[in-house]
PDB file of C-alpha atoms in Angstrom:
ATOM      1  CA  UNK I   1       5.913   7.183  27.022  1.00 76.00           C
ATOM      2  CA  UNK I   2       4.000   6.140  23.463  1.00 79.00           C
ATOM      3  CA  UNK I   3       6.784   4.488  21.160  1.00 79.00           C
ATOM      4  CA  UNK I   4       5.790   4.455  17.490  1.00 82.00           C
ATOM      5  CA  UNK I   5       5.846   0.588  16.600  1.00 81.00           C
ATOM      6  CA  UNK I   6       7.295   1.474  13.218  1.00 81.00           C
ATOM      7  CA  UNK I   7      10.866   2.483  14.928  1.00 84.00           C
ATOM      8  CA  UNK I   8      11.207  -0.916  16.179  1.00 86.00           C
ATOM      9  CA  UNK I   9      12.942  -3.695  14.163  1.00 88.00           C
ATOM     10  CA  UNK I  10      10.516  -5.790  12.006  1.00 91.00           C
ATOM     11  CA  UNK I  11      11.877  -9.000  11.277  1.00 92.00           C
ATOM     12  CA  UNK I  12       8.601 -10.398   9.492  1.00 93.00           C
ATOM     13  CA  UNK I  13       8.429  -7.205   7.593  1.00 92.00           C
ATOM     14  CA  UNK I  14      12.658  -7.102   6.357  1.00 93.00           C
ATOM     15  CA  UNK I  15      12.256 -10.515   5.422  1.00 94.00           C
ATOM     16  CA  UNK I  16       8.844  -9.960   3.176  1.00 94.00           C
ATOM     17  CA  UNK I  17      10.740  -6.870   1.967  1.00 93.00           C
ATOM     18  CA  UNK I  18      13.988  -9.291   1.024  1.00 92.00           C
ATOM     19  CA  UNK I  19      11.786 -11.762  -0.810  1.00 93.00           C
ATOM     20  CA  UNK I  20       9.967  -9.194  -2.733  1.00 93.00           C
ATOM     21  CA  UNK I  21      13.550  -7.596  -3.385  1.00 89.00           C
ATOM     22  CA  UNK I  22      14.176 -11.361  -5.066  1.00 86.00           C
ATOM     23  CA  UNK I  23      11.138 -11.874  -6.943  1.00 87.00           C
ATOM     24  CA  UNK I  24      11.667 -11.240 -11.019  1.00 77.00           C
ATOM     25  CA  UNK I  25       8.341 -10.705 -12.057  1.00 83.00           C
ATOM     26  CA  UNK I  26       6.472  -8.061  -9.965  1.00 84.00           C
ATOM     27  CA  UNK I  27       3.079  -6.632 -11.323  1.00 85.00           C
ATOM     28  CA  UNK I  28       0.045  -5.358  -9.945  1.00 84.00           C
ATOM     29  CA  UNK I  29      -3.167  -3.622 -11.408  1.00 84.00           C
ATOM     30  CA  UNK I  30      -3.041  -1.712  -7.870  1.00 84.00           C
ATOM     31  CA  UNK I  31      -2.431   1.924  -8.260  1.00 87.00           C
ATOM     32  CA  UNK I  32      -0.631   4.247  -5.541  1.00 88.00           C
ATOM     33  CA  UNK I  33      -3.572   6.321  -3.941  1.00 84.00           C
ATOM     34  CA  UNK I  34      -3.427  10.209  -5.301  1.00 87.00           C
ATOM     35  CA  UNK I  35      -4.555  11.433  -1.751  1.00 87.00           C
ATOM     36  CA  UNK I  36      -1.960  10.916   1.574  1.00 83.00           C
ATOM     37  CA  UNK I  37      -4.398   8.218   3.711  1.00 83.00           C
ATOM     38  CA  UNK I  38      -5.554  10.024   6.526  1.00 87.00           C
ATOM     39  CA  UNK I  39      -4.575   6.682   9.115  1.00 86.00           C
ATOM     40  CA  UNK I  40      -1.961   5.317   6.505  1.00 84.00           C
ATOM     41  CA  UNK I  41      -2.360   1.691   5.286  1.00 88.00           C
ATOM     42  CA  UNK I  42       0.669  -0.026   7.214  1.00 89.00           C
ATOM     43  CA  UNK I  43       4.345  -0.503   6.613  1.00 91.00           C
ATOM     44  CA  UNK I  44       3.931  -4.454   5.338  1.00 92.00           C
ATOM     45  CA  UNK I  45       0.977  -3.376   3.316  1.00 92.00           C
ATOM     46  CA  UNK I  46       2.631  -0.140   2.155  1.00 92.00           C
ATOM     47  CA  UNK I  47       5.978  -2.428   0.960  1.00 93.00           C
ATOM     48  CA  UNK I  48       3.579  -5.011  -0.952  1.00 93.00           C
ATOM     49  CA  UNK I  49       1.816  -1.828  -2.514  1.00 93.00           C
ATOM     50  CA  UNK I  50       4.790  -0.264  -3.816  1.00 93.00           C
ATOM     51  CA  UNK I  51       7.004  -3.473  -4.690  1.00 94.00           C
ATOM     52  CA  UNK I  52       5.315  -3.432  -8.452  1.00 93.00           C
ATOM     53  CA  UNK I  53       6.066   0.127  -8.546  1.00 92.00           C
ATOM     54  CA  UNK I  54       9.588   0.317  -7.565  1.00 91.00           C
ATOM     55  CA  UNK I  55      11.009  -2.901  -8.448  1.00 90.00           C
ATOM     56  CA  UNK I  56       8.717  -4.354 -10.744  1.00 89.00           C
ATOM     57  CA  UNK I  57       9.474  -0.934 -13.133  1.00 88.00           C
ATOM     58  CA  UNK I  58      12.772  -0.456 -12.162  1.00 84.00           C
ATOM     59  CA  UNK I  59      15.335  -0.410 -14.430  1.00 78.00           C
ATOM     60  CA  UNK I  60      17.576  -3.562 -14.373  1.00 77.00           C
ATOM     61  CA  UNK I  61      21.059  -2.064 -14.336  1.00 76.00           C
ATOM     62  CA  UNK I  62      22.400  -5.463 -12.658  1.00 74.00           C
ATOM     63  CA  UNK I  63      21.083  -7.751 -15.172  1.00 73.00           C
ATOM     64  CA  UNK I  64      23.631  -9.683 -17.430  1.00 74.00           C
ATOM     65  CA  UNK I  65      22.581  -7.806 -20.961  1.00 77.00           C
ATOM     66  CA  UNK I  66      22.687  -4.557 -19.496  1.00 73.00           C
ATOM     67  CA  UNK I  67      25.740  -1.979 -20.059  1.00 74.00           C
ATOM     68  CA  UNK I  68      25.834   0.427 -17.057  1.00 64.00           C
ATOM     69  CA  UNK I  69      25.990   3.958 -17.240  1.00 68.00           C
ATOM     70  CA  UNK I  70      26.325   5.966 -14.012  1.00 69.00           C
ATOM     71  CA  UNK I  71      25.035   3.154 -11.526  1.00 70.00           C
ATOM     72  CA  UNK I  72      26.874  -0.032 -11.721  1.00 72.00           C
ATOM     73  CA  UNK I  73      25.372  -3.166  -9.796  1.00 74.00           C
ATOM     74  CA  UNK I  74      26.033  -3.313  -6.465  1.00 80.00           C
ATOM     75  CA  UNK I  75      26.515  -6.842  -4.694  1.00 83.00           C
ATOM     76  CA  UNK I  76      24.461  -8.184  -1.825  1.00 86.00           C
ATOM     77  CA  UNK I  77      26.701  -6.710   0.908  1.00 90.00           C
ATOM     78  CA  UNK I  78      26.302  -2.708  -0.406  1.00 88.00           C
ATOM     79  CA  UNK I  79      22.525  -3.558   0.423  1.00 88.00           C
ATOM     80  CA  UNK I  80      22.738  -5.312   4.133  1.00 90.00           C
ATOM     81  CA  UNK I  81      25.413  -1.960   4.657  1.00 89.00           C
ATOM     82  CA  UNK I  82      22.876   0.539   3.212  1.00 89.00           C
ATOM     83  CA  UNK I  83      20.029  -1.204   5.472  1.00 90.00           C
ATOM     84  CA  UNK I  84      22.819  -0.857   8.587  1.00 90.00           C
ATOM     85  CA  UNK I  85      23.279   2.857   7.629  1.00 87.00           C
ATOM     86  CA  UNK I  86      19.843   3.260   7.452  1.00 88.00           C
ATOM     87  CA  UNK I  87      19.232   1.828  10.668  1.00 88.00           C
ATOM     88  CA  UNK I  88      21.646   3.768  13.037  1.00 88.00           C
ATOM     89  CA  UNK I  89      21.124   6.984  10.992  1.00 87.00           C
ATOM     90  CA  UNK I  90      24.637   8.355  11.862  1.00 85.00           C
ATOM     91  CA  UNK I  91      25.512  11.669  11.462  1.00 84.00           C
ATOM     92  CA  UNK I  92      29.130  12.644  10.513  1.00 82.00           C
ATOM     93  CA  UNK I  93      29.254  16.175  11.687  1.00 82.00           C
ATOM     94  CA  UNK I  94      29.684  15.192  15.572  1.00 86.00           C
ATOM     95  CA  UNK I  95      31.996  12.291  17.043  1.00 87.00           C
ATOM     96  CA  UNK I  96      29.162  12.244  19.685  1.00 91.00           C
ATOM     97  CA  UNK I  97      26.795  11.465  16.625  1.00 90.00           C
ATOM     98  CA  UNK I  98      28.869   8.822  14.378  1.00 90.00           C
ATOM     99  CA  UNK I  99      31.782   7.681  16.762  1.00 91.00           C
ATOM    100  CA  UNK I 100      32.699   4.575  14.504  1.00 92.00           C
ATOM    101  CA  UNK I 101      31.365   6.398  11.543  1.00 89.00           C
ATOM    102  CA  UNK I 102      33.647   9.202  11.728  1.00 89.00           C
ATOM    103  CA  UNK I 103      36.584   6.959  12.291  1.00 91.00           C
ATOM    104  CA  UNK I 104      35.864   4.686   9.210  1.00 90.00           C
ATOM    105  CA  UNK I 105      35.764   7.954   7.045  1.00 88.00           C
ATOM    106  CA  UNK I 106      39.314   8.958   8.144  1.00 90.00           C
ATOM    107  CA  UNK I 107      40.631   5.491   7.554  1.00 93.00           C
ATOM    108  CA  UNK I 108      39.295   4.968   4.092  1.00 91.00           C
ATOM    109  CA  UNK I 109      40.720   8.533   3.473  1.00 91.00           C
ATOM    110  CA  UNK I 110      43.944   7.578   4.600  1.00 92.00           C
ATOM    111  CA  UNK I 111      43.863   4.263   2.395  1.00 93.00           C
ATOM    112  CA  UNK I 112      42.729   5.628  -0.627  1.00 91.00           C
ATOM    113  CA  UNK I 113      44.282   9.738  -0.766  1.00 91.00           C
ATOM    114  CA  UNK I 114      47.817   8.191  -1.483  1.00 92.00           C
ATOM    115  CA  UNK I 115      46.487   6.744  -4.951  1.00 90.00           C
ATOM    116  CA  UNK I 116      45.286   9.968  -5.972  1.00 88.00           C
ATOM    117  CA  UNK I 117      48.329  11.819  -4.836  1.00 91.00           C
ATOM    118  CA  UNK I 118      46.415  13.931  -2.406  1.00 87.00           C
ATOM    119  CA  UNK I 119      47.281  13.999   1.585  1.00 88.00           C
ATOM    120  CA  UNK I 120      43.342  14.184   2.909  1.00 84.00           C
ATOM    121  CA  UNK I 121      40.062  14.687   1.904  1.00 84.00           C
ATOM    122  CA  UNK I 122      36.408  13.645   3.502  1.00 80.00           C
ATOM    123  CA  UNK I 123      33.567  11.893   1.888  1.00 78.00           C
ATOM    124  CA  UNK I 124      30.747  13.081   0.301  1.00 81.00           C
ATOM    125  CA  UNK I 125      26.905  11.306  -0.180  1.00 76.00           C
ATOM    126  CA  UNK I 126      27.283  11.413  -4.197  1.00 78.00           C
ATOM    127  CA  UNK I 127      28.441  13.308  -6.622  1.00 81.00           C
ATOM    128  CA  UNK I 128      27.144  16.120  -7.009  1.00 87.00           C
ATOM    129  CA  UNK I 129      28.373  16.835  -3.691  1.00 85.00           C
ATOM    130  CA  UNK I 130      31.806  15.898  -4.345  1.00 83.00           C
ATOM    131  CA  UNK I 131      31.822  17.729  -7.590  1.00 86.00           C
ATOM    132  CA  UNK I 132      30.657  21.014  -5.131  1.00 89.00           C
ATOM    133  CA  UNK I 133      33.262  20.271  -2.792  1.00 84.00           C
ATOM    134  CA  UNK I 134      36.324  20.239  -5.290  1.00 80.00           C
TER     135      UNK I 134
END
């Protein structure tokens, strides 16, 4: 069976991504290709190419001088949990695909529902789906 190495944990690649995240000034003259490369450029080179664009040109809503609008700054633990979540790719549709995530959702809803004078509910991945669901 042929295994794609991109699905294996690459600690060096993750550490490089973290180091780029921590850099204050990210600039580059490198342009993102206008066409999709036939063979790709590799995971770490892709991070290196994208960082000045994704991180270097981002609005810094967590900066001390920023007045957040809809997207408040997030603490580091949020980044770690988002990374964990991305790595296990849980799907709440069935107990077999997300055994703990489904229990966690039930627990959090049970904790929070009384604050909103509700008897139950479920989590949604964002405000648009929350509004549509309600």
